[in-house]
Coordinates of C-alpha atoms in Angstrom, one line a residue:
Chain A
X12 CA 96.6 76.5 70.3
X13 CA 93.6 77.5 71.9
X14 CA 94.2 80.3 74.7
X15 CA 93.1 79.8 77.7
X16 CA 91.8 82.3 81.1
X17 CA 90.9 81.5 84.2
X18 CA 87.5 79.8 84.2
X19 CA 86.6 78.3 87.2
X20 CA 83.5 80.4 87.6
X21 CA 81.9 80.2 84.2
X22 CA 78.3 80.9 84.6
X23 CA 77.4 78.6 81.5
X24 CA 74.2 76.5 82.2
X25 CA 72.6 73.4 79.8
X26 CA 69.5 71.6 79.6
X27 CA 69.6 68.5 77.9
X28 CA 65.8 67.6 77.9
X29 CA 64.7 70.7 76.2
X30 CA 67.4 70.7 74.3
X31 CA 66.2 69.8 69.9
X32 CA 69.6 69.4 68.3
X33 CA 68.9 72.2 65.8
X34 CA 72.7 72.8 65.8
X35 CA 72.8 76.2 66.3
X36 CA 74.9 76.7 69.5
X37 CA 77.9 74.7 67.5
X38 CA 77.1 77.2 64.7
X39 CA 77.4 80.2 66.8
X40 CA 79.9 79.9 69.5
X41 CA 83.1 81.0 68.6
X42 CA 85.1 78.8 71.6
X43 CA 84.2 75.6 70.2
X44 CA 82.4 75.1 73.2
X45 CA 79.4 72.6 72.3
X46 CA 79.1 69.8 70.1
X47 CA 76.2 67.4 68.7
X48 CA 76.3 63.5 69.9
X49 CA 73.4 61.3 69.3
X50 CA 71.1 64.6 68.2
X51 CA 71.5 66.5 71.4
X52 CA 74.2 69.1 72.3
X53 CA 77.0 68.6 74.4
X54 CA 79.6 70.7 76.2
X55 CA 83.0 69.8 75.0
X56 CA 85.0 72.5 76.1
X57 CA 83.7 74.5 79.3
X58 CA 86.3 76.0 80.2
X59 CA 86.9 77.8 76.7
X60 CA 83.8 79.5 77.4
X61 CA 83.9 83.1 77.3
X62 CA 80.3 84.0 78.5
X63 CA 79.6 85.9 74.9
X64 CA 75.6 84.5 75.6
X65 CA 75.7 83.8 71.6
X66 CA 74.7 80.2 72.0
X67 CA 71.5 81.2 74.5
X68 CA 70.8 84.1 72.5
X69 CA 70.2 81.5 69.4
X70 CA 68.5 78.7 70.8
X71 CA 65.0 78.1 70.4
X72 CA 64.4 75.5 73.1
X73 CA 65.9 77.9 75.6
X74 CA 67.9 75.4 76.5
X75 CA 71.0 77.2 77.9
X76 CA 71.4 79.9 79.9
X77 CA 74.7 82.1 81.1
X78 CA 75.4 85.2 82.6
X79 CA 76.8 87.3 79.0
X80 CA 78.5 90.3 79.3
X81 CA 81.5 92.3 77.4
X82 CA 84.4 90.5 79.4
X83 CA 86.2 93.8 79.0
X84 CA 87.8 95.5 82.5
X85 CA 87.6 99.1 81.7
X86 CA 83.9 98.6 80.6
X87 CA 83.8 97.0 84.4
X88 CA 85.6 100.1 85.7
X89 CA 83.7 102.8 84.2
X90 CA 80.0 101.7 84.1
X91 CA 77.8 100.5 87.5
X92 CA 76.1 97.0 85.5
X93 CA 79.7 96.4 83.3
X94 CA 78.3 97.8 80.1
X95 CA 80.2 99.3 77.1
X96 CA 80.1 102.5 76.1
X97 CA 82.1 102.6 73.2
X98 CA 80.3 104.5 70.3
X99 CA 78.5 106.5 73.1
X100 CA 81.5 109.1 72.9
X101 CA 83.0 106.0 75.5
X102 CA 86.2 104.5 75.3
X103 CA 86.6 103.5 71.4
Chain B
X23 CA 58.8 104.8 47.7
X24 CA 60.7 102.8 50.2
X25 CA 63.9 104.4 49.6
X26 CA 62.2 107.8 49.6
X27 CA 60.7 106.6 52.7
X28 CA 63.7 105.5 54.8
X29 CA 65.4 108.7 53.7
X30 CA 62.6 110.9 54.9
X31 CA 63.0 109.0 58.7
X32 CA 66.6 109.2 58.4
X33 CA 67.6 112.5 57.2
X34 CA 64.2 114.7 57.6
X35 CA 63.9 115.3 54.2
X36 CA 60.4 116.4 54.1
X37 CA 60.1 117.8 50.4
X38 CA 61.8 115.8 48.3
X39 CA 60.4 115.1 45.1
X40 CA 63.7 113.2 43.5
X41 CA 65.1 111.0 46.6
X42 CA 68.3 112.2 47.0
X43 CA 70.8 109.5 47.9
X44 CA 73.8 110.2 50.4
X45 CA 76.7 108.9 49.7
X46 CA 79.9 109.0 51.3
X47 CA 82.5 109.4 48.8
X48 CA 85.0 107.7 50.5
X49 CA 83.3 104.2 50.2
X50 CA 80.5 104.4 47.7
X51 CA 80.5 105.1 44.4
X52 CA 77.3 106.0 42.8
X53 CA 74.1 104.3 42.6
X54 CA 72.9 101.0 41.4
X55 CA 69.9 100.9 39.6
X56 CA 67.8 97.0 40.2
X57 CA 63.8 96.9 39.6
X58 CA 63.9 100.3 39.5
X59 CA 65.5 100.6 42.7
X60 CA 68.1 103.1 43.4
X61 CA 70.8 101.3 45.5
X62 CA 74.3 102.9 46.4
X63 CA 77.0 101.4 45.6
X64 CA 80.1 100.5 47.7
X65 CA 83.5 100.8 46.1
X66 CA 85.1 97.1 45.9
X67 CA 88.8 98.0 45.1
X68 CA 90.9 98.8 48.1
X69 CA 93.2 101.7 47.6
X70 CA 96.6 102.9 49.2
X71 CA 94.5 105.7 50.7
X72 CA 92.1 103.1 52.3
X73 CA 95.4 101.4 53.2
X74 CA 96.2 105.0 55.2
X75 CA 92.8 105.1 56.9
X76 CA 92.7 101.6 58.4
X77 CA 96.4 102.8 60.0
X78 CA 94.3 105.9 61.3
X79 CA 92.0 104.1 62.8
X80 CA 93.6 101.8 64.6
X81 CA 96.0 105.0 65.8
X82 CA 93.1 105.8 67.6
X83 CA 92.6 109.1 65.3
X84 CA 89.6 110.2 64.5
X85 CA 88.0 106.5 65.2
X86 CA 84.7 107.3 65.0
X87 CA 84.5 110.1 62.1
X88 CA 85.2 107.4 59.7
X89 CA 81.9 105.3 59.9
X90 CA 79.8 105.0 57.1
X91 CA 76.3 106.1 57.0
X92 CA 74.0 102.7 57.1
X93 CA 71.1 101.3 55.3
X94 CA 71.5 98.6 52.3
X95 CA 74.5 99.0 49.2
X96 CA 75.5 97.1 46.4
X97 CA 78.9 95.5 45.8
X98 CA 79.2 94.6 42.2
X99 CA 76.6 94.1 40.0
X100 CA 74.2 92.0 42.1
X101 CA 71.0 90.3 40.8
X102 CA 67.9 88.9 42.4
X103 CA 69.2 85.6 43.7
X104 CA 72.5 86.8 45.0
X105 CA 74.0 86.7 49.1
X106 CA 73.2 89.6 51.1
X107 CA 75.4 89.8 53.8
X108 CA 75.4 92.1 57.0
X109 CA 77.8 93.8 58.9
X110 CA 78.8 97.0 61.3
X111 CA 79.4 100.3 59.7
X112 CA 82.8 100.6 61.2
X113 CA 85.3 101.6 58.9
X114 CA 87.8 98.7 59.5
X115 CA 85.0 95.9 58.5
X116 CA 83.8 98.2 55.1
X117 CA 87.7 98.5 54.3
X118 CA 88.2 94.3 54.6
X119 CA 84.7 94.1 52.7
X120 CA 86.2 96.2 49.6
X121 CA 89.6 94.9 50.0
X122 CA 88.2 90.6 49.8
X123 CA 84.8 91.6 47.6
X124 CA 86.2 92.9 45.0
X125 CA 85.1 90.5 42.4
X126 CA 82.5 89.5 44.2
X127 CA 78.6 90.4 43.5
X128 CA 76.2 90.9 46.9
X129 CA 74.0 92.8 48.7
X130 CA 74.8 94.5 51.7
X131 CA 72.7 95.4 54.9
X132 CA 75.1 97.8 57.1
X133 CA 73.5 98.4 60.0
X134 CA 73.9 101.5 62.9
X135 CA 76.4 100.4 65.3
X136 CA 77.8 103.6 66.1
X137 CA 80.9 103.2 64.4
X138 CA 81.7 100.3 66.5
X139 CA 82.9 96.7 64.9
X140 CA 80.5 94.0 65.1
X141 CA 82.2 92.0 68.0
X142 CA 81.8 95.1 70.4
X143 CA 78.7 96.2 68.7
X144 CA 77.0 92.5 69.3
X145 CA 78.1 92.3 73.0
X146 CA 76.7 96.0 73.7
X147 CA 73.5 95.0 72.2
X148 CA 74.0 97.7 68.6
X149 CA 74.3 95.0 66.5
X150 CA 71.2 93.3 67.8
X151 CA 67.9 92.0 66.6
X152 CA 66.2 94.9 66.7
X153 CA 68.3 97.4 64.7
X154 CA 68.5 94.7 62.0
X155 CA 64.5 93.9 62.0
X156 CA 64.2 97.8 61.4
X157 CA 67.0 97.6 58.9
X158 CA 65.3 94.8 57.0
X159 CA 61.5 96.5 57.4
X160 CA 63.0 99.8 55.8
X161 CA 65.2 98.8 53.2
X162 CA 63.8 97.7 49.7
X163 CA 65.9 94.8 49.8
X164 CA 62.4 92.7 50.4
X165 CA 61.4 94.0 47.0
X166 CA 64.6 92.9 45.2
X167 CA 65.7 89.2 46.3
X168 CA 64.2 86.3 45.4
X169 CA 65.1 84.3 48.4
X170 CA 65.3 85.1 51.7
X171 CA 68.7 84.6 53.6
X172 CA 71.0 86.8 55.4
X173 CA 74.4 85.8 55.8
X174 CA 75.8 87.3 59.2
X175 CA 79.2 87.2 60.3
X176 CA 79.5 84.3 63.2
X177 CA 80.4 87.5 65.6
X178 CA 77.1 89.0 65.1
X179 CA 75.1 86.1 67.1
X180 CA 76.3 87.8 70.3
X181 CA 73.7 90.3 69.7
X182 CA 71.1 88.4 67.2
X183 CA 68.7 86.1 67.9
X184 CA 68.1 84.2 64.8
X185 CA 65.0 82.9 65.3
X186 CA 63.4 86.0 66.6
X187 CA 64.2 87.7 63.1
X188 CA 62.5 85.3 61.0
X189 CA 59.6 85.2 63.1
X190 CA 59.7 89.1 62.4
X191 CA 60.7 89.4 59.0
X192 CA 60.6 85.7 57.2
X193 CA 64.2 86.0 56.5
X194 CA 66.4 83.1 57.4
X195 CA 69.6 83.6 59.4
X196 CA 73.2 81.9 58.4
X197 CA 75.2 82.5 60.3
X198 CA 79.1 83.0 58.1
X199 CA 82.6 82.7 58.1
X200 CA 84.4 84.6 61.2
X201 CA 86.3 86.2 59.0
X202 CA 85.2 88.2 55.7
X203 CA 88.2 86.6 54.0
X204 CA 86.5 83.1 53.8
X205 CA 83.0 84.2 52.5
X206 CA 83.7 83.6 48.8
X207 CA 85.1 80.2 50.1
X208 CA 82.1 79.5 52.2
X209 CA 79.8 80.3 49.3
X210 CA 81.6 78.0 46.9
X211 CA 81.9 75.7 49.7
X212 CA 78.1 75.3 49.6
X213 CA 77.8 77.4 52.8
X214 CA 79.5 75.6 54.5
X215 CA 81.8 76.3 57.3
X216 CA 84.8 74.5 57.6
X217 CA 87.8 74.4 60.8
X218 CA 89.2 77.5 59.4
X219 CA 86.4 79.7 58.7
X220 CA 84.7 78.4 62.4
X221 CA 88.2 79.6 64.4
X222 CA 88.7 82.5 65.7
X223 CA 92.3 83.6 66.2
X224 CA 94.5 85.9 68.0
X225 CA 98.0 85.7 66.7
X226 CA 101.0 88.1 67.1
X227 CA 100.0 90.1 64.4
X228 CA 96.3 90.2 65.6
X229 CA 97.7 91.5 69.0
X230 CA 99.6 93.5 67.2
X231 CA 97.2 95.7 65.4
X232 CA 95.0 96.4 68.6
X233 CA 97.8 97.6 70.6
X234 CA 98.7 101.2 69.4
X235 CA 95.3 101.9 70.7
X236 CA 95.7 100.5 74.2
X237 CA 98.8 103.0 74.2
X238 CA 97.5 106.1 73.1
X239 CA 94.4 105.7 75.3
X240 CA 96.8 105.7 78.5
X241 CA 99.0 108.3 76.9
X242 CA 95.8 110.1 77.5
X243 CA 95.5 109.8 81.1
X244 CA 99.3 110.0 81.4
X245 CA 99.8 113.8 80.0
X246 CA 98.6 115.0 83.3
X247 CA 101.0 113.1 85.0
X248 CA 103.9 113.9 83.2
X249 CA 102.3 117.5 83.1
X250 CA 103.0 117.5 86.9
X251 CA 106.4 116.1 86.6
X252 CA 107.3 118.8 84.1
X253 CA 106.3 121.5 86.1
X254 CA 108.0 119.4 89.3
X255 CA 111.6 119.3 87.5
X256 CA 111.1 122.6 86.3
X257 CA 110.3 124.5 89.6
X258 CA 113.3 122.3 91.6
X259 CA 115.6 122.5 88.5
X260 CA 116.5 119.5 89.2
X261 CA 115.0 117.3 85.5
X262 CA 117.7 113.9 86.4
X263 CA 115.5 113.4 89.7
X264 CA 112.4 113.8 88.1
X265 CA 113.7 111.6 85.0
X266 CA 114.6 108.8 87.6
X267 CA 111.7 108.4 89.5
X268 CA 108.9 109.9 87.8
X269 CA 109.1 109.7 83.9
X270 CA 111.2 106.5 83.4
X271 CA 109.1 104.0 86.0
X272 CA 106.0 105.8 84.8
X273 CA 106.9 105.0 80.9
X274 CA 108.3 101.9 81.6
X275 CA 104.8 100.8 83.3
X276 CA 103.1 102.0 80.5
X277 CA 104.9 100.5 77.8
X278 CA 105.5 97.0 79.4
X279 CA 101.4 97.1 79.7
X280 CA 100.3 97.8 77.3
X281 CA 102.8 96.9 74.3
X282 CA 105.0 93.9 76.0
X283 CA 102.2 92.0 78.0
X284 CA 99.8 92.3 74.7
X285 CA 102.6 91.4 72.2
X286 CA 103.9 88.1 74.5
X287 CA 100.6 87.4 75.8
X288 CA 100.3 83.3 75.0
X289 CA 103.8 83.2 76.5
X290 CA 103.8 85.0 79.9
X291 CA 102.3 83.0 83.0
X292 CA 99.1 83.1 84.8
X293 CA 96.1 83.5 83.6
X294 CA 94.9 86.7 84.9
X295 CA 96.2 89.8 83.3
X296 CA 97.2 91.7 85.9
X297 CA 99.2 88.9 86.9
X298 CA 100.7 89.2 83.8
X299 CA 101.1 92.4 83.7
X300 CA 102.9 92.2 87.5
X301 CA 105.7 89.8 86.2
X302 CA 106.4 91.3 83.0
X303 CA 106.2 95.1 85.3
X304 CA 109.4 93.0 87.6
X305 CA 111.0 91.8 84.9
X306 CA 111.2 95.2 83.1
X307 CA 112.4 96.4 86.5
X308 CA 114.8 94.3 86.7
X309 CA 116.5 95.0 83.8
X310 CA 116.2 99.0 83.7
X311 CA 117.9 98.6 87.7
X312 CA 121.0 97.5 86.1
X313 CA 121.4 100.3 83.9
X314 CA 120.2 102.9 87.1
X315 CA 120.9 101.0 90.1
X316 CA 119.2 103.8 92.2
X317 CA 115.6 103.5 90.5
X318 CA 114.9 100.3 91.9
X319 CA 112.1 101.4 94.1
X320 CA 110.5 103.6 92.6
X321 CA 110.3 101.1 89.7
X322 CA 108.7 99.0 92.1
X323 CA 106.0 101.5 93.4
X324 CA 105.3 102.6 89.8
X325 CA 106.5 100.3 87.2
X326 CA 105.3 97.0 88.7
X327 CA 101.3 98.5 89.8
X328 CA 101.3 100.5 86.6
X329 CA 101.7 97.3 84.3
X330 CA 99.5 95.4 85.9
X331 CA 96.6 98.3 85.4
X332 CA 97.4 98.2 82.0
X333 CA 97.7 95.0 81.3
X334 CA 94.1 94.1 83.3
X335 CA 92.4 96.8 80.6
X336 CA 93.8 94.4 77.5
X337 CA 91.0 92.6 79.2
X338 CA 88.7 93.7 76.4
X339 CA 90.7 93.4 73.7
X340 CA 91.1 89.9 73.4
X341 CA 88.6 87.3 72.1
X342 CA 89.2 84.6 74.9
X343 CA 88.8 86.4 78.3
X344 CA 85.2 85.7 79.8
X345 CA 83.1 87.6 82.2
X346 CA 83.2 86.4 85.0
X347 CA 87.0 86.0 85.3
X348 CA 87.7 89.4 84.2
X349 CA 85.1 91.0 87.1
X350 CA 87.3 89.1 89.6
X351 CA 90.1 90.1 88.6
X352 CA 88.9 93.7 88.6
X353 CA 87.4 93.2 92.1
X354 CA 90.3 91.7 93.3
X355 CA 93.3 93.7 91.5
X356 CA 92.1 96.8 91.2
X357 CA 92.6 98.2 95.1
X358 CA 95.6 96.8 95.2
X359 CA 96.8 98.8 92.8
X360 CA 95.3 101.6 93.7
X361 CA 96.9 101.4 97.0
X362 CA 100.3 100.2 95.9
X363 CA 100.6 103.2 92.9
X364 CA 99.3 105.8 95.9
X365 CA 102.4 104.8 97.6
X366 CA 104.5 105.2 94.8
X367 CA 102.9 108.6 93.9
X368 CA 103.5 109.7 98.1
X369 CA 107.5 108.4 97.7
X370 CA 108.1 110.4 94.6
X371 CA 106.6 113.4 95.8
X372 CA 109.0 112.8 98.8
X373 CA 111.9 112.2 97.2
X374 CA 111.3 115.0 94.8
X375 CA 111.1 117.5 97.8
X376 CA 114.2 116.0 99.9

């Protein structure tokens, strides 16, 4: 059972003409998000995203782009751009 | 040499002739010795002490003492040709590495993320390209493997970009199992992932384990509060008032956020946490007004707003919430609370002096 959030302003972007079918944004994403047909990648399952940017991060064709981030509300509250501090004498 | 090298950058240790290698007893145990090359070892048996730590840790005590001090160790009795993996040097990850490797034989590249588990680490950017092309540069694992693959865990591509790496270094990324559990599977399975070691999880157990900490964290915030009440109940002498509308809707909220909402999470409706967190906060309320018919508003000033804040900050806990869903939720949820808790706050302090 997959869980799901609300997601119906996922930021996730794809490019299928730059797009090699190297494979590595089904390797990475950790949603289950893309998959390969016909040597290209698709998006299966956008609404599983969870805007982690692993898949952009790790493609080589730069054919994907999202707005990533740490999907965590008391990073939100306590820092101006969203960031974590945890480690940084921050929350953890 | 290398080692000597690193050490010197790491530790100032300008005049060493014999490089002195610091290990933390609690996870290595001595050195390896491969080509010459003095590697630490980490301890691959998982004791009941370690068993104690991991409880500490995710307690929320002493979180960040625990972390182990990075660079490149040896599990086993590793040779030339076998895996290196990398991971976080936070305590829970090196425990599950000893606990699952133990008769396993490996390299291991543990790099600086503060203390912080690779998930958190990858998103904040520790666990990034950069830290582990420095790691790579100043460890002598070039000198002692034959091949050149890392094996990451599939978390760490938040913060890695593969091919960025081997541009930099010439080492080949794979990206592993999700789970350090699967990684003598995936090896045997020719490194090869299959359904299981590809999905990622959050049972009740998993939600389990990560909600002490949510509670202790608010406990933090809450001692002033109940501070206040104290001193409240103790200067009207009147403790059953301040019981009824300031300690039991304030613990109630706190509990039903962060321990019920968490622990019934795939079962409670809406999407949006605080949602959650609202219904679970009327639910509670509703029950606890049976036993104290006269609590009922306060519960719903306190309880209700107090379990939704809660509940919204398991936000970052989970491994299926995205960005942009969470920020509106924050945007949206977050005054309201505010403003709906400020009017609790204002009718306690009332009823407290009436």
């Amino acid at each position: 059972m997959k869980l799901k959030y609300y997601s119906k302003k996922i930021s996730l972007n794809y490019n299928k003409d730059k797009c090699i079918g190297c494979g590595f944004c089904v390797e990475v994403c950790p949603r289950e998000v893309f998959n390969i047909f016909e040597s290209k990648a698709v998006i299966e399952n956008k609404d599983l995203c969870i805007e982690c940017g692993a898949c952009a991060k790790n493609c080589p064709a730069k054919a994907i782009s999202v707005d990533a981030g740490v999907a965590c509300a008391y990073a939100m509250l306590t820092s101006k751009n969203g960031e974590c501090s945890c480690g940084d004498g921050g929350c953890c | 040499m290398i080692l000597k090298n690193s050490l010197q950058k790491a530790g100032g240790y300008k005049k060493t002739v014999i490089p002195v290698i610091q290990t933390d007893k609690r996870f290595s145990k001595g050195s390896y010795i491969y080509k010459n090359i003095i590697v630490p070892k980490i301890r691959s048996n998982y004791t009941f002490k370690d068993r104690l730590s991991d409880i500490r840790v995710r307690l929320g005590f002493k979180r960040m003492s625990y972390s182990i001090k990075p660079g490149l160790y040896a599990i086993g009795s590793p040779d030339e040709n076998s895996d290196v993996i990398v991971t976080a040097n936070y305590l829970l990850t090196i425990n599950k590495i000893r606990k699952k490797l133990t008769d396993f034989n490996c390299w291991v590249i543990v790099l600086d993320t503060k203390g912080v588990n690779v998930w958190c680490a990858a998103g904040k950017g520790t666990f990034g390209t950069n830290e582990l092309i420095k790691k790579i540069s100043s460890s002598p694992i070039q000198k002692i493997i034959k091949h050149n693959t890392l094996i990451l865990p599939q978390f760490g591509a938040v913060g890695i970009d593969a091919f960025e790496v081997q541009k930099k270094t010439g080492f080949k990324i794979k990206y592993g199992p999700v789970r350090i559990d699967d990684l003598v599977e995936y090896k045997n399975n020719n490194y090869k992932k299959d359904n299981k070691m590809k999905t990622v999880t959050f049972n009740f157990f998993e939600r389990f384990e990560v909600t002490p900490l949510e509670l202790i964290f608010s406990t933090k915030y809450l001692l002033s509060i109940i501070a206040v009440l104290t001193l409240f109940g103790i200067f009207k002498k009147d403790f059953q008032t301040v019981l009824n509308i300031g300690f039991i809707p304030v613990f109630s909220g706190v509990i039903t956020g962060t321990i019920l909402v968490p622990l019934m999470l795939p079962f409670i409706p809406f999407k949006f946490f605080s949602l959650k967190g609202v219904l679970l906060g009327f639910i509670v309320s509703f029950f606890l007004t049976l036993l104290i018919p006269q609590i009922l508003l306060p519960l719903i000033l306190i309880t209700v707003p107090l379990s939704g804040f809660t509940a919204m900050n398991f936000t970052g806990s989970t491994p299926f919430t995205n960005v942009s869903g969470v920020k509106l939720e924050v945007k949206y949820f977050t005054p309201v609370f505010i403003v709906w808790l400020a009017a609790g706050i204002i009718f306690t302090i009332y009823k407290l002096f009436n």
